[in-house]
PDB file of C-alpha atoms and ligand atoms in Angstrom:
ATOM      1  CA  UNK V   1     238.661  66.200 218.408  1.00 82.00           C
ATOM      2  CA  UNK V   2     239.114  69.117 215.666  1.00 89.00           C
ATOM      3  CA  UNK V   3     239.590  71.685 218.372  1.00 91.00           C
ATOM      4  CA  UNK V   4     236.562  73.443 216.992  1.00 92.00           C
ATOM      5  CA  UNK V   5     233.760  74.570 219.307  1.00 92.00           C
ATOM      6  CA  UNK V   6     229.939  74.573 217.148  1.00 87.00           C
ATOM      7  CA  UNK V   7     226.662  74.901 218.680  1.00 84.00           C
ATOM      8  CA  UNK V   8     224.037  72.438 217.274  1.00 77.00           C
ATOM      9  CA  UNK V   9     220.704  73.320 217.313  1.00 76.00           C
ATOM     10  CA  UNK V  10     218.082  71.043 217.650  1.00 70.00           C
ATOM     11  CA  UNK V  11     214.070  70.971 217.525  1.00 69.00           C
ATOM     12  CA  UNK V  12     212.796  74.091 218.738  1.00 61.00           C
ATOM     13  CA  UNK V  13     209.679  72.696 219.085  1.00 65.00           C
ATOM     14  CA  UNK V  14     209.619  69.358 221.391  1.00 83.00           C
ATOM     15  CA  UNK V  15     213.298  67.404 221.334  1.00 87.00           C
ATOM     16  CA  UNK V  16     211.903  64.675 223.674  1.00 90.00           C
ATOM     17  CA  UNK V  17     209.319  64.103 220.547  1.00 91.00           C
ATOM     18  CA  UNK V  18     211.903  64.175 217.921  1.00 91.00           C
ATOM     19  CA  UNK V  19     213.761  61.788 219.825  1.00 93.00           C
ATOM     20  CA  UNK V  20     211.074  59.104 220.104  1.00 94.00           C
ATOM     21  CA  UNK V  21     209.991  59.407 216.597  1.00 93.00           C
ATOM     22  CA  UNK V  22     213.504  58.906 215.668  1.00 93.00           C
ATOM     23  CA  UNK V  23     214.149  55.886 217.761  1.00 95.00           C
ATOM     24  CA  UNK V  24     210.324  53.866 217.053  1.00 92.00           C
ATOM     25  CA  UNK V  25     211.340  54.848 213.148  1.00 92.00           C
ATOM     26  CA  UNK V  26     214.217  52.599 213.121  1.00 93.00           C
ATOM     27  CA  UNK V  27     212.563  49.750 215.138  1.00 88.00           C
ATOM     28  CA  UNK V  28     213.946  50.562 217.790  1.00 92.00           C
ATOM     29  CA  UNK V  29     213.193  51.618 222.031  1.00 90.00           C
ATOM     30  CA  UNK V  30     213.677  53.128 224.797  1.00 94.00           C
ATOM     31  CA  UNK V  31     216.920  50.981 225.669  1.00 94.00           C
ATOM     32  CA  UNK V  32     218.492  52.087 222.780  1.00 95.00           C
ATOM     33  CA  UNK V  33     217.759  55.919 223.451  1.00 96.00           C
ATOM     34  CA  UNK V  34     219.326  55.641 226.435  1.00 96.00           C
ATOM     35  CA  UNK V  35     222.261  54.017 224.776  1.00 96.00           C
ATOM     36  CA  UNK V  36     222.827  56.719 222.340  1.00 95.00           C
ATOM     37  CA  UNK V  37     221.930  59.474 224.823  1.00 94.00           C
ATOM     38  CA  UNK V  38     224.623  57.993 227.194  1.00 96.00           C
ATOM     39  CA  UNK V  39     226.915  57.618 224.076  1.00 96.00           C
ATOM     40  CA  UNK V  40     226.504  61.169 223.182  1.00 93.00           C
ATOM     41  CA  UNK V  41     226.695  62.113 227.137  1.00 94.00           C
ATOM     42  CA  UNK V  42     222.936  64.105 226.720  1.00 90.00           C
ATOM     43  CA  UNK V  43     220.787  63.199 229.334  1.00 92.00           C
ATOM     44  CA  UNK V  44     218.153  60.917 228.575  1.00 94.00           C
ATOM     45  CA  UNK V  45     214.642  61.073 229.712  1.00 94.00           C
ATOM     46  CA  UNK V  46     212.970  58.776 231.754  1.00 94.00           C
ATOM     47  CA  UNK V  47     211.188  55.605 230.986  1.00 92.00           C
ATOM     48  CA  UNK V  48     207.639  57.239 231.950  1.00 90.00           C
ATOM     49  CA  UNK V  49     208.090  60.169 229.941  1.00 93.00           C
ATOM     50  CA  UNK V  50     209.243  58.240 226.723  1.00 94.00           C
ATOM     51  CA  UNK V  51     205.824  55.890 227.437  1.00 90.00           C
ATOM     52  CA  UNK V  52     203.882  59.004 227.878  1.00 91.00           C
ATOM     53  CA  UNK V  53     205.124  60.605 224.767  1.00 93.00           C
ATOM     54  CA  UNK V  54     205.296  57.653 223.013  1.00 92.00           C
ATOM     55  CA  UNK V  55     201.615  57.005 223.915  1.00 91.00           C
ATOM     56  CA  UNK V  56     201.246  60.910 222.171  1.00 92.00           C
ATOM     57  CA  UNK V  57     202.842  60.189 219.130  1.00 93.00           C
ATOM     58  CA  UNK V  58     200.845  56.973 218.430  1.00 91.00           C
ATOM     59  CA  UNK V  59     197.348  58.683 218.735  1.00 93.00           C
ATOM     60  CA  UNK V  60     198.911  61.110 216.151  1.00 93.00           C
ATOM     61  CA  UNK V  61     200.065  58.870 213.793  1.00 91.00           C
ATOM     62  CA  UNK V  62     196.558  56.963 213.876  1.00 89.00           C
ATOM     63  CA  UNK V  63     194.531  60.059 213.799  1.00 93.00           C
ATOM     64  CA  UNK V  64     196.678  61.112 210.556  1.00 94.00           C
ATOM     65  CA  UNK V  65     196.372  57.702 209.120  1.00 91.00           C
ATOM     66  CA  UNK V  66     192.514  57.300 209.086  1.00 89.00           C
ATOM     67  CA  UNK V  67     192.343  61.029 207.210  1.00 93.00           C
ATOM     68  CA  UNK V  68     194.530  59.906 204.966  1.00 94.00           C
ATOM     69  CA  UNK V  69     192.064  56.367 204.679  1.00 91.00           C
ATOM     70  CA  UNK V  70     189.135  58.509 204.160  1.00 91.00           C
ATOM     71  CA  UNK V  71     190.814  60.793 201.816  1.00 94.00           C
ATOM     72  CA  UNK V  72     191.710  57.742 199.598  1.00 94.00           C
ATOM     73  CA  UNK V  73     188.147  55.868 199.909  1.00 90.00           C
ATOM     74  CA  UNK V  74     186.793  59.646 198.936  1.00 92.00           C
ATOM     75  CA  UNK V  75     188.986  59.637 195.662  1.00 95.00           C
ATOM     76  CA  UNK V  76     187.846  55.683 195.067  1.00 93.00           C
ATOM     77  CA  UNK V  77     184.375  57.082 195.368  1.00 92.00           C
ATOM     78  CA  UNK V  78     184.591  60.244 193.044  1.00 94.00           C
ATOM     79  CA  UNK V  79     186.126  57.923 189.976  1.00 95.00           C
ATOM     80  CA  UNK V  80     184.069  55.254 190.377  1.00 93.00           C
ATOM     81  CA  UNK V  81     181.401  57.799 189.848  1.00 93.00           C
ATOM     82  CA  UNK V  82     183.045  59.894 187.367  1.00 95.00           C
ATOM     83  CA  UNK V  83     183.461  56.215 185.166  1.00 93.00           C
ATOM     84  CA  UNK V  84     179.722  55.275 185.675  1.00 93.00           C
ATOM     85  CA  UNK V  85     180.572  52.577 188.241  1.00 91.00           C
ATOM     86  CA  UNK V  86     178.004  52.475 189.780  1.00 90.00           C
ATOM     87  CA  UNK V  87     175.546  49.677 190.688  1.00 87.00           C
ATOM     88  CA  UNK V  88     171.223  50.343 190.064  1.00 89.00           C
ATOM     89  CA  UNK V  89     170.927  52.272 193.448  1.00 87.00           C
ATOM     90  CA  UNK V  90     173.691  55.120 192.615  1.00 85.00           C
ATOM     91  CA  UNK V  91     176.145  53.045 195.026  1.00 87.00           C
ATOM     92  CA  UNK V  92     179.921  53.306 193.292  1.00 90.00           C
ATOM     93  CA  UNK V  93     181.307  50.064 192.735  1.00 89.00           C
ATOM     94  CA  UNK V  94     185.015  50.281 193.902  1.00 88.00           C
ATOM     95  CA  UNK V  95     187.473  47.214 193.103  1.00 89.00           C
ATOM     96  CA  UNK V  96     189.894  46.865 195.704  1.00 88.00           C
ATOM     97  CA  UNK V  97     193.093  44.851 197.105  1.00 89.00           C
ATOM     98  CA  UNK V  98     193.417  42.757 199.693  1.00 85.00           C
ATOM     99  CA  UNK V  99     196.031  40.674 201.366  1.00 84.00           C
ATOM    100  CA  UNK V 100     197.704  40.512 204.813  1.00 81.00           C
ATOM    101  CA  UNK V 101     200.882  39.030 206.795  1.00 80.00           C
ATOM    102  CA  UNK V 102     201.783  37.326 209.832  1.00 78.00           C
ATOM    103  CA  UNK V 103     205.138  38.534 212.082  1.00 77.00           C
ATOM    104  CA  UNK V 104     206.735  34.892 211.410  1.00 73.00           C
ATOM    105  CA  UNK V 105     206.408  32.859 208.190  1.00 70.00           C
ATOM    106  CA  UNK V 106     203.798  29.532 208.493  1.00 65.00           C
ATOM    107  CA  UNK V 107     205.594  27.140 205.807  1.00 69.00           C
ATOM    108  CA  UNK V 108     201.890  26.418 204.992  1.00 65.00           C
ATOM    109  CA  UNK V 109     201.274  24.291 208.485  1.00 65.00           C
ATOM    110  CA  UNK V 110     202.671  26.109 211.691  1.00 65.00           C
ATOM    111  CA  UNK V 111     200.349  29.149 211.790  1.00 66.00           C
ATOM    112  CA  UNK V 112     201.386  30.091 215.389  1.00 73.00           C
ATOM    113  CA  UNK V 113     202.386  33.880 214.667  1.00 79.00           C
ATOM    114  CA  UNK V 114     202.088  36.548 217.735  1.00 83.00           C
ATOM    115  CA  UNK V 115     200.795  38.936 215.006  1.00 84.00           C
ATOM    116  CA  UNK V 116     199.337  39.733 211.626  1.00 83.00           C
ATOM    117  CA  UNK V 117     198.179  42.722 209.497  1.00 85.00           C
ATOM    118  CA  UNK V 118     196.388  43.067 206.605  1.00 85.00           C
ATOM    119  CA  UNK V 119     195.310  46.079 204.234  1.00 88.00           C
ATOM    120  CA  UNK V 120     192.837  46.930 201.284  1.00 89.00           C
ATOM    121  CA  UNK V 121     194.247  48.834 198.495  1.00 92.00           C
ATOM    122  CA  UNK V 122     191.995  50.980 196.284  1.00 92.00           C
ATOM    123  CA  UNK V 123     192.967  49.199 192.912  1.00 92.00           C
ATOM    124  CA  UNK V 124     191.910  52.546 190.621  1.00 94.00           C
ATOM    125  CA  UNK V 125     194.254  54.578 192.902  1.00 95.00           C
ATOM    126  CA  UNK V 126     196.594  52.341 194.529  1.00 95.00           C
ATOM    127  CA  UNK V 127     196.121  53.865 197.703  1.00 95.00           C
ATOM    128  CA  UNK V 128     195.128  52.386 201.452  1.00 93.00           C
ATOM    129  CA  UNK V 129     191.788  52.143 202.491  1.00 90.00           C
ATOM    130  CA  UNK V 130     192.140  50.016 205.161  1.00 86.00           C
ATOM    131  CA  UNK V 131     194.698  48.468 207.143  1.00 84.00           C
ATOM    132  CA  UNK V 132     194.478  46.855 211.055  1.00 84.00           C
ATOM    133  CA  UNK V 133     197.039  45.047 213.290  1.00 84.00           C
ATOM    134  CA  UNK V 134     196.111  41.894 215.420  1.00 84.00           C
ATOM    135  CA  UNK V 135     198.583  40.843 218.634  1.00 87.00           C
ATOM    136  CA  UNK V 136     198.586  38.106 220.226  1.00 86.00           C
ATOM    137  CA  UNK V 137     201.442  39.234 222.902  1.00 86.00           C
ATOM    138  CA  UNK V 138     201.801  41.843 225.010  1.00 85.00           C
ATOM    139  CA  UNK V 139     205.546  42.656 226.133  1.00 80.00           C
ATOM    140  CA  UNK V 140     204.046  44.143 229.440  1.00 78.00           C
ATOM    141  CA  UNK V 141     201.546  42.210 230.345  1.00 81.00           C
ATOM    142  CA  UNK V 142     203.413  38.949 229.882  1.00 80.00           C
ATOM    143  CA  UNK V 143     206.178  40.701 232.442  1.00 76.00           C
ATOM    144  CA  UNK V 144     203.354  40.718 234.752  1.00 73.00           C
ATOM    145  CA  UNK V 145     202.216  37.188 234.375  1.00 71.00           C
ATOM    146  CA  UNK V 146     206.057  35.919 234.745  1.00 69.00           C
ATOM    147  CA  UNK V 147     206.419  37.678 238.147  1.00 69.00           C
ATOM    148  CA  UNK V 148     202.513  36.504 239.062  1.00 62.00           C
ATOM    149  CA  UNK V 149     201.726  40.004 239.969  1.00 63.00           C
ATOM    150  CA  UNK V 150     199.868  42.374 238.601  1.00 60.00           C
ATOM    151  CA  UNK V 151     201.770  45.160 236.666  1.00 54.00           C
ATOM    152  CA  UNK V 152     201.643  48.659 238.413  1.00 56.00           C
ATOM    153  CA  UNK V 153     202.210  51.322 235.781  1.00 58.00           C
ATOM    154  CA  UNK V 154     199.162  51.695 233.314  1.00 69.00           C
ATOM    155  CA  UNK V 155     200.175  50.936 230.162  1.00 77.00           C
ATOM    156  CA  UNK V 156     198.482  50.828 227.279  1.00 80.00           C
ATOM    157  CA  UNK V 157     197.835  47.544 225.969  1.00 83.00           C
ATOM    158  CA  UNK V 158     198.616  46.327 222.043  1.00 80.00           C
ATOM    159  CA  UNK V 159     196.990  43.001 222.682  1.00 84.00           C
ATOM    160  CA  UNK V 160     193.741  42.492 220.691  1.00 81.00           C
ATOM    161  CA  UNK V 161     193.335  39.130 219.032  1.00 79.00           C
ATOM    162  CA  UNK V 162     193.282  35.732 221.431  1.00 79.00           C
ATOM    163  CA  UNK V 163     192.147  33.225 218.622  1.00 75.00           C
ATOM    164  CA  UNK V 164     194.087  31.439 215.538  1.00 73.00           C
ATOM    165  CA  UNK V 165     196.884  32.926 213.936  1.00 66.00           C
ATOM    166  CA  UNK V 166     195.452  31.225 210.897  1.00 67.00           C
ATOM    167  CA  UNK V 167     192.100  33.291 211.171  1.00 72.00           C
ATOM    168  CA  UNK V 168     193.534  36.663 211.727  1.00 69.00           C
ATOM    169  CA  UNK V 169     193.527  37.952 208.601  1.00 69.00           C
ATOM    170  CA  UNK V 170     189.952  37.286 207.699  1.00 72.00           C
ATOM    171  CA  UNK V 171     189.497  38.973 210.904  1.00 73.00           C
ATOM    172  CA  UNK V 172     190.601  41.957 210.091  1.00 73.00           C
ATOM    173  CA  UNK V 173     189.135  42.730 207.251  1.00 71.00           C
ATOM    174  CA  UNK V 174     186.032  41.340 207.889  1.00 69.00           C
ATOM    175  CA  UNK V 175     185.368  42.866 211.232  1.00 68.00           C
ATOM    176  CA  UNK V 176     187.402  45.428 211.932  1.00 66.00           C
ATOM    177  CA  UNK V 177     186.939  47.074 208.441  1.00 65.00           C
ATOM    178  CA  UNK V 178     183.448  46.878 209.243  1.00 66.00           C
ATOM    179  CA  UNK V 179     183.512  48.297 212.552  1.00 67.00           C
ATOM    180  CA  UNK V 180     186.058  51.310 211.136  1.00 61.00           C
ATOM    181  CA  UNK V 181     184.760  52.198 208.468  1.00 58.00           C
ATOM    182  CA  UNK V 182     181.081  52.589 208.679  1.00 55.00           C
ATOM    183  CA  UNK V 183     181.454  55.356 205.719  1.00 52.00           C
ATOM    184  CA  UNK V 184     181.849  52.412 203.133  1.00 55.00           C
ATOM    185  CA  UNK V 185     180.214  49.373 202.438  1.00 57.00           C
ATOM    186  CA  UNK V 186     181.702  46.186 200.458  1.00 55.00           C
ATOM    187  CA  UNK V 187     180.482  42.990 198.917  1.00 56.00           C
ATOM    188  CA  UNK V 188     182.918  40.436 198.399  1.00 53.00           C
ATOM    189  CA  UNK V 189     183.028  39.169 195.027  1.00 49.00           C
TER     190      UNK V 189
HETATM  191 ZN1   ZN X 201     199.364  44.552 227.847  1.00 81.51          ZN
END
């Protein structure tokens, strides 16, 4: 439209990556890639390959997160220490944060949400030393349940949690904190 020609570089390094973390950063899918990519007349890649790298990115981010958990449990440790907080067997003594959410608000009765999280925050440093997801709902699998078949394609599945809404929270901190993080041990106050 300006009657000037440019050349736009892009990632060097992995486009198709750049593209998914772009998309799943504004809450958004592979629908919408296609949209844009269609928009912008760029091919789009296919649905497999977005899983697949999807799938990549995912492992990343997790592997990245519980560093950054240990890192901040480390730091909770070494001031705890460094203030004398420490109970009669050398343990540090580490106040902490905790609180969680559910996907749809309960109005104090209807606790029927398709899923929660919940975190602890080191208190000293405001940082996270915990944090897990529970789902209830699994976009795939319910596909596969609606056409009483079983789905083909592998996927990987985000459902993990089949009891209350209402006990989800306690859930997660209770047992998967537990089952996590082994490195740090907690009494509840
Ligand atoms: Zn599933």
């Amino acid at each position: 439209m300006c009657n000037m020609a440019f050349q736009i570089t892009t990632s060097q390094e992995n486009v198709n990556k750049d593209a998914v973390i772009g998309v799943t950063s504004i809450r958004s899918a592979f629908a919408h890639l296609e949209q844009i990519s269609a928009s912008l007349d760029i091919p789009c890649m296919s649905q497999r390959l977005y899983s697949k790298v999807h799938d990549k990115i995912s492992d990343d981010l997790e592997e990245t997160s519980m560093q950054t958990i240990k890192d901040a449990a480390e730091e909770e440790r070494r001031l705890a220490i460094a203030e004398g907080e420490v109970d009669k067997n050398g343990t540090p003594l580490i106040t902490v944060v905790v609180d969680g959410s559910w996907a749809k608000r309960s109005y104090g009765s209807s606790y029927n949400s398709l899923s929660g999280a919940a975190a602890i925050v080191g208190f000293r440093t405001k940082k996270v030393l915990f944090f897990g997801v529970r789902n209830k709902f699994c976009t795939l699998c319910n596909f596969s349940l609606n056409k009483n078949e079983e789905y083909r394609m592998a996927h990987r599945c985000y459902k993990n949690w089949s009891g209350s809404a209402a006990s989800l929270k306690a859930d997660i901190i209770a047992e998967d904190f537990q089952k996590k993080c082994g490195y740090i041990q907690f009494d509840i106050l």
